[in-house]
PDB file of C-alpha atoms in Angstrom:
ATOM      1  CA  MET A1295       0.000   0.000   0.000  1.00  0.00           C
ATOM      2  CA  HIS A1296       2.888   2.348   0.774  1.00  0.00           C
ATOM      3  CA  GLY A1297       4.444   1.718  -2.643  1.00  0.00           C
ATOM      4  CA  GLY A1298       1.047   1.919  -4.295  1.00  0.00           C
ATOM      5  CA  ALA A1299       0.370   5.304  -2.707  1.00  0.00           C
ATOM      6  CA  TRP A1300       3.648   6.695  -4.038  1.00  0.00           C
ATOM      7  CA  ALA A1301       2.956   5.143  -7.441  1.00  0.00           C
ATOM      8  CA  PHE A1302      -0.560   6.596  -7.560  1.00  0.00           C
ATOM      9  CA  ILE A1303       0.551  10.099  -6.569  1.00  0.00           C
ATOM     10  CA  GLY A1304       3.529   9.934  -8.900  1.00  0.00           C
ATOM     11  CA  LYS A1305       1.627   8.655 -11.924  1.00  0.00           C
ATOM     12  CA  VAL A1306      -1.095  11.267 -11.478  1.00  0.00           C
ATOM     13  CA  ALA A1307       1.595  13.960 -11.217  1.00  0.00           C
ATOM     14  CA  ILE A1308       3.385  12.644 -14.312  1.00  0.00           C
ATOM     15  CA  ALA A1309       0.105  12.575 -16.245  1.00  0.00           C
ATOM     16  CA  PHE A1310      -0.685  16.152 -15.166  1.00  0.00           C
ATOM     17  CA  MET A1311       2.811  17.334 -16.083  1.00  0.00           C
ATOM     18  CA  GLY A1312       2.517  15.521 -19.409  1.00  0.00           C
ATOM     19  CA  LEU A1313      -0.683  17.410 -20.223  1.00  0.00           C
ATOM     20  CA  LEU A1314       0.949  20.705 -19.242  1.00  0.00           C
ATOM     21  CA  LEU A1315       3.978  19.889 -21.374  1.00  0.00           C
ATOM     22  CA  MET A1316       1.799  19.096 -24.398  1.00  0.00           C
ATOM     23  CA  GLY A1317      -0.104  22.337 -23.878  1.00  0.00           C
ATOM     24  CA  LEU A1318       3.126  24.334 -23.751  1.00  0.00           C
ATOM     25  CA  LEU A1319       4.571  22.611 -26.801  1.00  0.00           C
ATOM     26  CA  THR A1320       1.456  23.267 -28.891  1.00  0.00           C
ATOM     27  CA  ARG A1321       1.771  26.966 -28.038  1.00  0.00           C
ATOM     28  CA  LEU A1322       5.467  27.137 -28.855  1.00  0.00           C
ATOM     29  CA  LEU A1323       5.665  24.940 -31.965  1.00  0.00           C
ATOM     30  CA  THR A1324       3.854  24.860 -35.290  1.00  0.00           C
ATOM     31  CA  PRO A1325       1.698  21.786 -36.022  1.00  0.00           C
ATOM     32  CA  ALA A1326       4.376  20.468 -38.391  1.00  0.00           C
ATOM     33  CA  GLU A1327       7.095  20.916 -35.750  1.00  0.00           C
ATOM     34  CA  MET A1328       4.869  19.225 -33.197  1.00  0.00           C
ATOM     35  CA  GLY A1329       4.551  16.221 -35.496  1.00  0.00           C
ATOM     36  CA  VAL A1330       8.338  16.030 -35.823  1.00  0.00           C
ATOM     37  CA  TYR A1331       8.653  16.306 -32.031  1.00  0.00           C
ATOM     38  CA  PHE A1332       6.391  13.287 -31.483  1.00  0.00           C
ATOM     39  CA  LEU A1333       8.299  11.302 -34.104  1.00  0.00           C
ATOM     40  CA  ALA A1334      11.683  12.299 -32.634  1.00  0.00           C
ATOM     41  CA  TYR A1335      10.595  11.239 -29.146  1.00  0.00           C
ATOM     42  CA  ASN A1336       9.290   7.953 -30.513  1.00  0.00           C
ATOM     43  CA  LEU A1337      12.574   7.235 -32.299  1.00  0.00           C
ATOM     44  CA  ALA A1338      14.633   8.248 -29.262  1.00  0.00           C
ATOM     45  CA  THR A1339      12.587   5.882 -27.093  1.00  0.00           C
ATOM     46  CA  PHE A1340      13.082   3.020 -29.547  1.00  0.00           C
ATOM     47  CA  ILE A1341      16.838   3.579 -29.836  1.00  0.00           C
ATOM     48  CA  SER A1342      17.106   3.823 -26.039  1.00  0.00           C
ATOM     49  CA  ILE A1343      15.685   0.274 -25.884  1.00  0.00           C
ATOM     50  CA  ILE A1344      18.647  -0.882 -27.970  1.00  0.00           C
ATOM     51  CA  GLY A1345      20.993   1.084 -25.724  1.00  0.00           C
ATOM     52  CA  ARG A1346      19.774  -0.339 -22.446  1.00  0.00           C
ATOM     53  CA  ALA A1347      19.702  -3.853 -23.960  1.00  0.00           C
ATOM     54  CA  GLY A1348      17.273  -5.327 -21.444  1.00  0.00           C
ATOM     55  CA  LEU A1349      19.472  -4.295 -18.512  1.00  0.00           C
ATOM     56  CA  GLU A1350      16.661  -2.416 -16.758  1.00  0.00           C
ATOM     57  CA  ASN A1351      14.771  -5.631 -16.034  1.00  0.00           C
ATOM     58  CA  THR A1352      17.940  -7.602 -15.345  1.00  0.00           C
ATOM     59  CA  LEU A1353      19.171  -5.133 -12.726  1.00  0.00           C
ATOM     60  CA  LEU A1354      15.678  -4.939 -11.214  1.00  0.00           C
ATOM     61  CA  ARG A1355      15.570  -8.703 -10.749  1.00  0.00           C
ATOM     62  CA  PHE A1356      19.192  -9.224  -9.666  1.00  0.00           C
ATOM     63  CA  ILE A1357      19.211  -6.343  -7.158  1.00  0.00           C
ATOM     64  CA  ALA A1358      15.833  -7.268  -5.672  1.00  0.00           C
ATOM     65  CA  GLN A1359      17.006 -10.880  -5.391  1.00  0.00           C
ATOM     66  CA  ALA A1360      20.288  -9.913  -3.700  1.00  0.00           C
ATOM     67  CA  ILE A1361      18.545  -7.593  -1.239  1.00  0.00           C
ATOM     68  CA  SER A1362      15.966 -10.280  -0.408  1.00  0.00           C
ATOM     69  CA  LEU A1363      18.764 -12.755   0.362  1.00  0.00           C
ATOM     70  CA  GLY A1364      20.664 -10.217   2.480  1.00  0.00           C
ATOM     71  CA  GLN A1365      23.536 -10.068  -0.034  1.00  0.00           C
ATOM     72  CA  ALA A1366      24.198  -6.334   0.087  1.00  0.00           C
ATOM     73  CA  GLY A1367      27.743  -6.771  -1.229  1.00  0.00           C
ATOM     74  CA  ARG A1368      26.458  -8.629  -4.273  1.00  0.00           C
ATOM     75  CA  ALA A1369      23.882  -5.861  -4.844  1.00  0.00           C
ATOM     76  CA  ARG A1370      26.720  -3.308  -4.843  1.00  0.00           C
ATOM     77  CA  ASP A1371      28.681  -5.369  -7.375  1.00  0.00           C
ATOM     78  CA  ILE A1372      25.593  -5.778  -9.583  1.00  0.00           C
ATOM     79  CA  LEU A1373      25.000  -2.037  -9.539  1.00  0.00           C
ATOM     80  CA  ARG A1374      28.646  -1.215 -10.285  1.00  0.00           C
ATOM     81  CA  LYS A1375      28.975  -3.603 -13.238  1.00  0.00           C
ATOM     82  CA  GLY A1376      25.489  -2.776 -14.463  1.00  0.00           C
ATOM     83  CA  SER A1377      26.467   0.912 -14.545  1.00  0.00           C
ATOM     84  CA  VAL A1378      29.436   0.130 -16.797  1.00  0.00           C
ATOM     85  CA  LEU A1379      27.185  -1.766 -19.205  1.00  0.00           C
ATOM     86  CA  VAL A1380      24.545   0.981 -19.164  1.00  0.00           C
ATOM     87  CA  ILE A1381      27.095   3.700 -19.963  1.00  0.00           C
ATOM     88  CA  ALA A1382      28.447   1.600 -22.837  1.00  0.00           C
ATOM     89  CA  GLY A1383      24.891   0.991 -24.033  1.00  0.00           C
ATOM     90  CA  ALA A1384      24.024   4.692 -23.873  1.00  0.00           C
ATOM     91  CA  VAL A1385      27.051   5.565 -26.019  1.00  0.00           C
ATOM     92  CA  PHE A1386      26.071   2.809 -28.463  1.00  0.00           C
ATOM     93  CA  ALA A1387      22.502   4.161 -28.596  1.00  0.00           C
ATOM     94  CA  ALA A1388      23.801   7.621 -29.506  1.00  0.00           C
ATOM     95  CA  LEU A1389      25.912   6.145 -32.311  1.00  0.00           C
ATOM     96  CA  VAL A1390      22.940   4.151 -33.616  1.00  0.00           C
ATOM     97  CA  ALA A1391      20.873   7.344 -33.700  1.00  0.00           C
ATOM     98  CA  VAL A1392      23.566   9.252 -35.592  1.00  0.00           C
ATOM     99  CA  PHE A1393      23.635   6.639 -38.362  1.00  0.00           C
ATOM    100  CA  LEU A1394      19.999   5.464 -38.332  1.00  0.00           C
ATOM    101  CA  VAL A1395      17.964   8.683 -38.039  1.00  0.00           C
ATOM    102  CA  PRO A1396      19.255  10.397 -41.221  1.00  0.00           C
ATOM    103  CA  TRP A1397      18.533   7.250 -43.250  1.00  0.00           C
ATOM    104  CA  VAL A1398      14.980   6.717 -41.973  1.00  0.00           C
ATOM    105  CA  GLY A1399      14.358  10.465 -42.010  1.00  0.00           C
ATOM    106  CA  ILE A1400      14.933  10.637 -45.769  1.00  0.00           C
ATOM    107  CA  ASN A1401      13.960   7.180 -47.010  1.00  0.00           C
ATOM    108  CA  LEU A1402      11.053   6.302 -44.724  1.00  0.00           C
ATOM    109  CA  PHE A1403       9.599   9.508 -43.285  1.00  0.00           C
ATOM    110  CA  HIS A1404      10.646  11.944 -46.066  1.00  0.00           C
ATOM    111  CA  SER A1405      11.477  14.581 -43.447  1.00  0.00           C
ATOM    112  CA  GLU A1406      14.510  16.819 -43.808  1.00  0.00           C
ATOM    113  CA  VAL A1407      13.622  18.469 -40.494  1.00  0.00           C
ATOM    114  CA  LEU A1408      14.098  15.143 -38.707  1.00  0.00           C
ATOM    115  CA  THR A1409      17.578  14.705 -40.173  1.00  0.00           C
ATOM    116  CA  GLY A1410      18.450  18.215 -39.013  1.00  0.00           C
ATOM    117  CA  ILE A1411      17.912  17.301 -35.347  1.00  0.00           C
ATOM    118  CA  VAL A1412      19.829  14.016 -35.404  1.00  0.00           C
ATOM    119  CA  TRP A1413      22.264  15.113 -32.689  1.00  0.00           C
ATOM    120  CA  PHE A1414      19.417  16.017 -30.346  1.00  0.00           C
ATOM    121  CA  ILE A1415      17.866  12.587 -30.933  1.00  0.00           C
ATOM    122  CA  ALA A1416      21.234  10.917 -30.309  1.00  0.00           C
ATOM    123  CA  VAL A1417      21.707  12.616 -26.940  1.00  0.00           C
ATOM    124  CA  TRP A1418      18.034  12.123 -26.104  1.00  0.00           C
ATOM    125  CA  SER A1419      18.326   8.372 -26.788  1.00  0.00           C
ATOM    126  CA  ALA A1420      21.376   7.985 -24.534  1.00  0.00           C
ATOM    127  CA  LEU A1421      19.788   9.959 -21.690  1.00  0.00           C
ATOM    128  CA  LEU A1422      16.509   8.029 -21.930  1.00  0.00           C
ATOM    129  CA  ALA A1423      18.443   4.754 -21.688  1.00  0.00           C
ATOM    130  CA  VAL A1424      20.056   5.943 -18.454  1.00  0.00           C
ATOM    131  CA  GLN A1425      16.736   7.230 -17.077  1.00  0.00           C
ATOM    132  CA  PHE A1426      14.868   3.966 -17.719  1.00  0.00           C
ATOM    133  CA  VAL A1427      17.586   1.873 -16.081  1.00  0.00           C
ATOM    134  CA  ALA A1428      17.969   4.204 -13.099  1.00  0.00           C
ATOM    135  CA  GLY A1429      14.239   4.023 -12.433  1.00  0.00           C
ATOM    136  CA  GLU A1430      14.311   0.224 -12.436  1.00  0.00           C
ATOM    137  CA  VAL A1431      17.341   0.161 -10.121  1.00  0.00           C
ATOM    138  CA  PHE A1432      15.384   2.165  -7.557  1.00  0.00           C
ATOM    139  CA  ARG A1433      12.518  -0.283  -8.021  1.00  0.00           C
ATOM    140  CA  GLY A1434      14.927  -3.146  -7.373  1.00  0.00           C
ATOM    141  CA  PHE A1435      15.750  -1.570  -4.016  1.00  0.00           C
ATOM    142  CA  GLN A1436      11.954  -1.321  -3.479  1.00  0.00           C
ATOM    143  CA  GLU A1437      12.212   2.469  -3.369  1.00  0.00           C
ATOM    144  CA  ILE A1438       9.078   3.273  -5.340  1.00  0.00           C
ATOM    145  CA  ARG A1439       9.414   6.974  -4.563  1.00  0.00           C
ATOM    146  CA  GLY A1440      12.808   7.070  -6.299  1.00  0.00           C
ATOM    147  CA  THR A1441      11.409   5.103  -9.242  1.00  0.00           C
ATOM    148  CA  ILE A1442       8.608   7.604  -9.748  1.00  0.00           C
ATOM    149  CA  VAL A1443      10.654  10.748  -9.151  1.00  0.00           C
ATOM    150  CA  PHE A1444      13.688   9.810 -11.243  1.00  0.00           C
ATOM    151  CA  GLY A1445      11.813   7.648 -13.755  1.00  0.00           C
ATOM    152  CA  GLY A1446      10.118  10.590 -15.440  1.00  0.00           C
ATOM    153  CA  LEU A1447       8.501  12.966 -12.944  1.00  0.00           C
ATOM    154  CA  LEU A1448      11.544  15.215 -12.465  1.00  0.00           C
ATOM    155  CA  THR A1449      12.179  15.362 -16.195  1.00  0.00           C
ATOM    156  CA  ALA A1450       8.579  16.385 -16.878  1.00  0.00           C
ATOM    157  CA  LEU A1451       8.680  18.950 -14.054  1.00  0.00           C
ATOM    158  CA  PHE A1452      11.944  20.532 -15.233  1.00  0.00           C
ATOM    159  CA  SER A1453      10.694  20.576 -18.838  1.00  0.00           C
ATOM    160  CA  VAL A1454       7.455  22.310 -17.846  1.00  0.00           C
ATOM    161  CA  LEU A1455       9.295  24.882 -15.720  1.00  0.00           C
ATOM    162  CA  LEU A1456      11.847  25.709 -18.432  1.00  0.00           C
ATOM    163  CA  LEU A1457       9.265  25.971 -21.205  1.00  0.00           C
ATOM    164  CA  SER A1458       6.827  27.905 -18.985  1.00  0.00           C
ATOM    165  CA  PHE A1459       9.483  30.536 -18.415  1.00  0.00           C
ATOM    166  CA  PHE A1460       9.849  31.188 -22.143  1.00  0.00           C
ATOM    167  CA  VAL A1461       6.085  31.242 -22.637  1.00  0.00           C
ATOM    168  CA  TRP A1462       5.758  33.682 -19.724  1.00  0.00           C
ATOM    169  CA  VAL A1463       8.393  36.100 -21.055  1.00  0.00           C
ATOM    170  CA  GLY A1464       6.953  35.793 -24.560  1.00  0.00           C
ATOM    171  CA  VAL A1465      10.082  34.453 -26.262  1.00  0.00           C
ATOM    172  CA  PRO A1466       9.209  32.437 -29.397  1.00  0.00           C
ATOM    173  CA  LEU A1467      10.955  29.092 -29.689  1.00  0.00           C
ATOM    174  CA  SER A1468      11.421  26.786 -32.642  1.00  0.00           C
ATOM    175  CA  LEU A1469      11.874  23.013 -32.543  1.00  0.00           C
ATOM    176  CA  GLN A1470      15.619  22.901 -31.871  1.00  0.00           C
ATOM    177  CA  PRO A1471      15.613  25.247 -28.817  1.00  0.00           C
ATOM    178  CA  VAL A1472      12.653  23.286 -27.404  1.00  0.00           C
ATOM    179  CA  LEU A1473      14.562  20.028 -27.824  1.00  0.00           C
ATOM    180  CA  PHE A1474      17.589  21.606 -26.163  1.00  0.00           C
ATOM    181  CA  LEU A1475      15.483  22.533 -23.110  1.00  0.00           C
ATOM    182  CA  VAL A1476      13.928  19.047 -22.942  1.00  0.00           C
ATOM    183  CA  VAL A1477      17.385  17.462 -23.114  1.00  0.00           C
ATOM    184  CA  MET A1478      18.640  19.815 -20.387  1.00  0.00           C
ATOM    185  CA  ALA A1479      15.727  18.771 -18.175  1.00  0.00           C
ATOM    186  CA  LEU A1480      16.671  15.135 -18.736  1.00  0.00           C
ATOM    187  CA  ILE A1481      20.310  15.856 -17.883  1.00  0.00           C
ATOM    188  CA  LEU A1482      19.293  17.523 -14.603  1.00  0.00           C
ATOM    189  CA  SER A1483      17.008  14.634 -13.659  1.00  0.00           C
ATOM    190  CA  ASN A1484      19.592  11.965 -14.516  1.00  0.00           C
ATOM    191  CA  GLY A1485      22.288  13.868 -12.654  1.00  0.00           C
ATOM    192  CA  LEU A1486      20.219  13.880  -9.473  1.00  0.00           C
ATOM    193  CA  ALA A1487      19.326  10.203  -9.943  1.00  0.00           C
ATOM    194  CA  LEU A1488      22.965   9.150 -10.363  1.00  0.00           C
ATOM    195  CA  TYR A1489      24.013  11.265  -7.387  1.00  0.00           C
ATOM    196  CA  THR A1490      21.342   9.624  -5.218  1.00  0.00           C
ATOM    197  CA  LEU A1491      22.274   6.137  -6.412  1.00  0.00           C
ATOM    198  CA  ASN A1492      25.959   6.820  -5.777  1.00  0.00           C
ATOM    199  CA  ARG A1493      25.218   7.828  -2.201  1.00  0.00           C
ATOM    200  CA  ARG A1494      23.110   4.689  -1.824  1.00  0.00           C
ATOM    201  CA  THR A1495      25.905   2.523  -3.208  1.00  0.00           C
ATOM    202  CA  GLN A1496      28.510   3.982  -0.846  1.00  0.00           C
ATOM    203  CA  LYS A1497      26.508   2.644   2.097  1.00  0.00           C
ATOM    204  CA  LEU A1498      26.607  -0.925   0.786  1.00  0.00           C
ATOM    205  CA  PRO A1499      29.482  -3.234   1.823  1.00  0.00           C
ATOM    206  CA  HIS A1500      31.917  -4.589  -0.735  1.00  0.00           C
ATOM    207  CA  SER A1501      31.273  -8.051  -2.150  1.00  0.00           C
ATOM    208  CA  ASN A1502      32.850 -10.968  -0.291  1.00  0.00           C
ATOM    209  CA  GLY A1503      33.343 -13.439  -3.104  1.00  0.00           C
ATOM    210  CA  ASP A1504      29.708 -13.579  -4.287  1.00  0.00           C
ATOM    211  CA  ALA A1505      30.271 -11.202  -7.186  1.00  0.00           C
ATOM    212  CA  VAL A1506      28.250 -11.181 -10.382  1.00  0.00           C
ATOM    213  CA  GLN A1507      29.959 -11.575 -13.769  1.00  0.00           C
ATOM    214  CA  TYR A1508      29.410  -9.358 -16.799  1.00  0.00           C
ATOM    215  CA  GLY A1509      28.512 -12.436 -18.835  1.00  0.00           C
ATOM    216  CA  GLU A1510      25.782 -13.297 -16.354  1.00  0.00           C
ATOM    217  CA  LEU A1511      24.187  -9.864 -16.716  1.00  0.00           C
ATOM    218  CA  ILE A1512      24.470  -9.893 -20.519  1.00  0.00           C
ATOM    219  CA  GLY A1513      23.205 -13.462 -20.824  1.00  0.00           C
ATOM    220  CA  HIS A1514      20.121 -12.598 -18.819  1.00  0.00           C
ATOM    221  CA  SER A1515      19.511  -9.342 -20.700  1.00  0.00           C
ATOM    222  CA  TRP A1516      19.566 -10.189 -24.401  1.00  0.00           C
ATOM    223  CA  PRO A1517      16.261 -12.168 -24.429  1.00  0.00           C
ATOM    224  CA  LEU A1518      14.666  -9.228 -22.596  1.00  0.00           C
ATOM    225  CA  LEU A1519      16.020  -6.904 -25.288  1.00  0.00           C
ATOM    226  CA  ILE A1520      14.290  -8.955 -28.006  1.00  0.00           C
ATOM    227  CA  ASN A1521      11.082  -8.903 -25.977  1.00  0.00           C
ATOM    228  CA  ALA A1522      11.264  -5.125 -25.447  1.00  0.00           C
ATOM    229  CA  ILE A1523      11.874  -4.440 -29.149  1.00  0.00           C
ATOM    230  CA  THR A1524       8.987  -6.712 -30.127  1.00  0.00           C
ATOM    231  CA  LEU A1525       6.599  -5.035 -27.696  1.00  0.00           C
ATOM    232  CA  PHE A1526       7.641  -1.593 -28.907  1.00  0.00           C
ATOM    233  CA  LEU A1527       7.086  -2.482 -32.550  1.00  0.00           C
ATOM    234  CA  LEU A1528       3.666  -3.960 -31.745  1.00  0.00           C
ATOM    235  CA  SER A1529       2.503  -1.003 -29.664  1.00  0.00           C
ATOM    236  CA  GLN A1530       4.390   2.048 -31.007  1.00  0.00           C
ATOM    237  CA  SER A1531       4.939   1.493 -34.731  1.00  0.00           C
ATOM    238  CA  ASP A1532       1.642   3.210 -35.573  1.00  0.00           C
ATOM    239  CA  LEU A1533       3.472   6.557 -35.421  1.00  0.00           C
ATOM    240  CA  TRP A1534       6.039   5.286 -37.909  1.00  0.00           C
ATOM    241  CA  LEU A1535       3.342   4.142 -40.327  1.00  0.00           C
ATOM    242  CA  LEU A1536       1.528   7.459 -40.090  1.00  0.00           C
ATOM    243  CA  ALA A1537       4.767   9.436 -40.461  1.00  0.00           C
ATOM    244  CA  ALA A1538       5.565   7.503 -43.651  1.00  0.00           C
ATOM    245  CA  TYR A1539       2.232   8.228 -45.339  1.00  0.00           C
ATOM    246  CA  ALA A1540       0.645  11.294 -43.733  1.00  0.00           C
ATOM    247  CA  SER A1541       1.626  14.906 -43.203  1.00  0.00           C
ATOM    248  CA  GLU A1542       3.521  16.135 -40.150  1.00  0.00           C
ATOM    249  CA  LYS A1543       0.419  18.123 -39.130  1.00  0.00           C
ATOM    250  CA  ASP A1544      -1.694  14.947 -39.116  1.00  0.00           C
ATOM    251  CA  LEU A1545       1.048  13.254 -37.124  1.00  0.00           C
ATOM    252  CA  ALA A1546       0.874  16.042 -34.517  1.00  0.00           C
ATOM    253  CA  VAL A1547      -2.887  15.643 -34.039  1.00  0.00           C
ATOM    254  CA  TYR A1548      -2.590  11.864 -33.849  1.00  0.00           C
ATOM    255  CA  GLY A1549       0.350  12.049 -31.417  1.00  0.00           C
ATOM    256  CA  ALA A1550      -1.519  14.396 -29.081  1.00  0.00           C
ATOM    257  CA  ALA A1551      -4.648  12.223 -29.156  1.00  0.00           C
ATOM    258  CA  ARG A1552      -2.517   9.143 -28.526  1.00  0.00           C
ATOM    259  CA  ARG A1553      -0.966  10.735 -25.437  1.00  0.00           C
ATOM    260  CA  LEU A1554      -4.446  11.392 -24.027  1.00  0.00           C
ATOM    261  CA  VAL A1555      -5.580   7.819 -24.679  1.00  0.00           C
ATOM    262  CA  LEU A1556      -2.523   6.477 -22.831  1.00  0.00           C
ATOM    263  CA  LEU A1557      -3.914   8.006 -19.638  1.00  0.00           C
ATOM    264  CA  THR A1558      -6.420   5.144 -19.524  1.00  0.00           C
ATOM    265  CA  ALA A1559      -3.541   2.752 -18.790  1.00  0.00           C
ATOM    266  CA  MET A1560      -2.601   4.582 -15.587  1.00  0.00           C
ATOM    267  CA  SER A1561      -4.014   1.926 -13.254  1.00  0.00           C
ATOM    268  CA  LEU A1562      -1.893  -0.759 -14.930  1.00  0.00           C
ATOM    269  CA  SER A1563       1.236   1.399 -14.725  1.00  0.00           C
ATOM    270  CA  ILE A1564       0.625   1.931 -11.003  1.00  0.00           C
ATOM    271  CA  VAL A1565       0.507  -1.836 -10.444  1.00  0.00           C
ATOM    272  CA  ASN A1566       3.621  -2.340 -12.586  1.00  0.00           C
ATOM    273  CA  ALA A1567       5.451   0.284 -10.534  1.00  0.00           C
ATOM    274  CA  VAL A1568       5.018  -1.678  -7.307  1.00  0.00           C
ATOM    275  CA  VAL A1569       4.654  -5.398  -8.001  1.00  0.00           C
ATOM    276  CA  PRO A1570       7.885  -6.560  -9.790  1.00  0.00           C
ATOM    277  CA  PRO A1571      10.345  -6.374  -6.837  1.00  0.00           C
ATOM    278  CA  LEU A1572       7.770  -7.975  -4.539  1.00  0.00           C
ATOM    279  CA  ILE A1573       7.389 -10.881  -6.971  1.00  0.00           C
ATOM    280  CA  VAL A1574      11.162 -11.394  -6.920  1.00  0.00           C
ATOM    281  CA  ARG A1575      11.324 -11.285  -3.133  1.00  0.00           C
ATOM    282  CA  LEU A1576       8.473 -13.759  -2.576  1.00  0.00           C
ATOM    283  CA  GLN A1577       9.855 -16.083  -5.248  1.00  0.00           C
ATOM    284  CA  VAL A1578      13.285 -16.082  -3.563  1.00  0.00           C
ATOM    285  CA  GLN A1579      11.618 -16.773  -0.218  1.00  0.00           C
ATOM    286  CA  GLU A1580       9.547 -19.532  -1.877  1.00  0.00           C
ATOM    287  CA  ASP A1581       6.430 -18.052  -0.270  1.00  0.00           C
ATOM    288  CA  ILE A1582       4.056 -19.324  -2.949  1.00  0.00           C
ATOM    289  CA  ARG A1583       0.861 -18.572  -1.012  1.00  0.00           C
ATOM    290  CA  ARG A1584       1.678 -14.878  -0.593  1.00  0.00           C
ATOM    291  CA  LEU A1585       2.962 -14.738  -4.163  1.00  0.00           C
ATOM    292  CA  GLU A1586      -0.387 -16.029  -5.471  1.00  0.00           C
ATOM    293  CA  ARG A1587      -2.271 -13.542  -3.289  1.00  0.00           C
ATOM    294  CA  LEU A1588      -0.056 -10.698  -4.549  1.00  0.00           C
TER     295      LEU A1588
END
């Protein structure tokens, strides 16, 4: 119930901030630019999946398992080696964006504007990879508040505050300055998340021989990567299809409507914010009765 309360408050706040952010963007950008923004975010999210390579779920499971077994030293080692893999994955995601976005921008989406913001998408992809993994690490420690705050709420809050300032002073912004502000908000949020995780890690003891291997983390992650890519293509490729055949203005209207419809899934996202680490803990404890009840 404690985790559920934080998840409920956090998801409602994220939804509210998301509506505010959409309202600000529609006042700052033209409909065509708004369509490109939705497509850029969609591509950055997809490329971030490649960058994090399934590690978000692996670290969630491994950390929750280690904490449940009282292996704090192993949890520290998992977090340290997982961080190395995540940083490498984030750099790889940025490189994928640099080479992939110009090709799909011209050949699939017929958008020169999209190719002009490739560097923003590259940085955006890398930062999203770090944000997704950091949120799941907090979940692994069963710190739902950290998952909610650093998994998207702070980014949305900083984005709204930065964009609201420019709307308030009446400064017109085009797509690239807006993307710069959104990326800056993500940098601030990730910086605070990594600082908090570093302080948390310093309190954990060093591993006493029960260390995890890189191969173990990678071997557990690659099937999850395939699953994540498949789910994304099944649930998010509608924007790609529309971008290939419709105008950027139509894409903007569809993207905004799609964001509103996603609010109906809030109850499921609240459950998903709380349940995974509890499932791991009860499975480790072999408490099947409580696991079934959960």
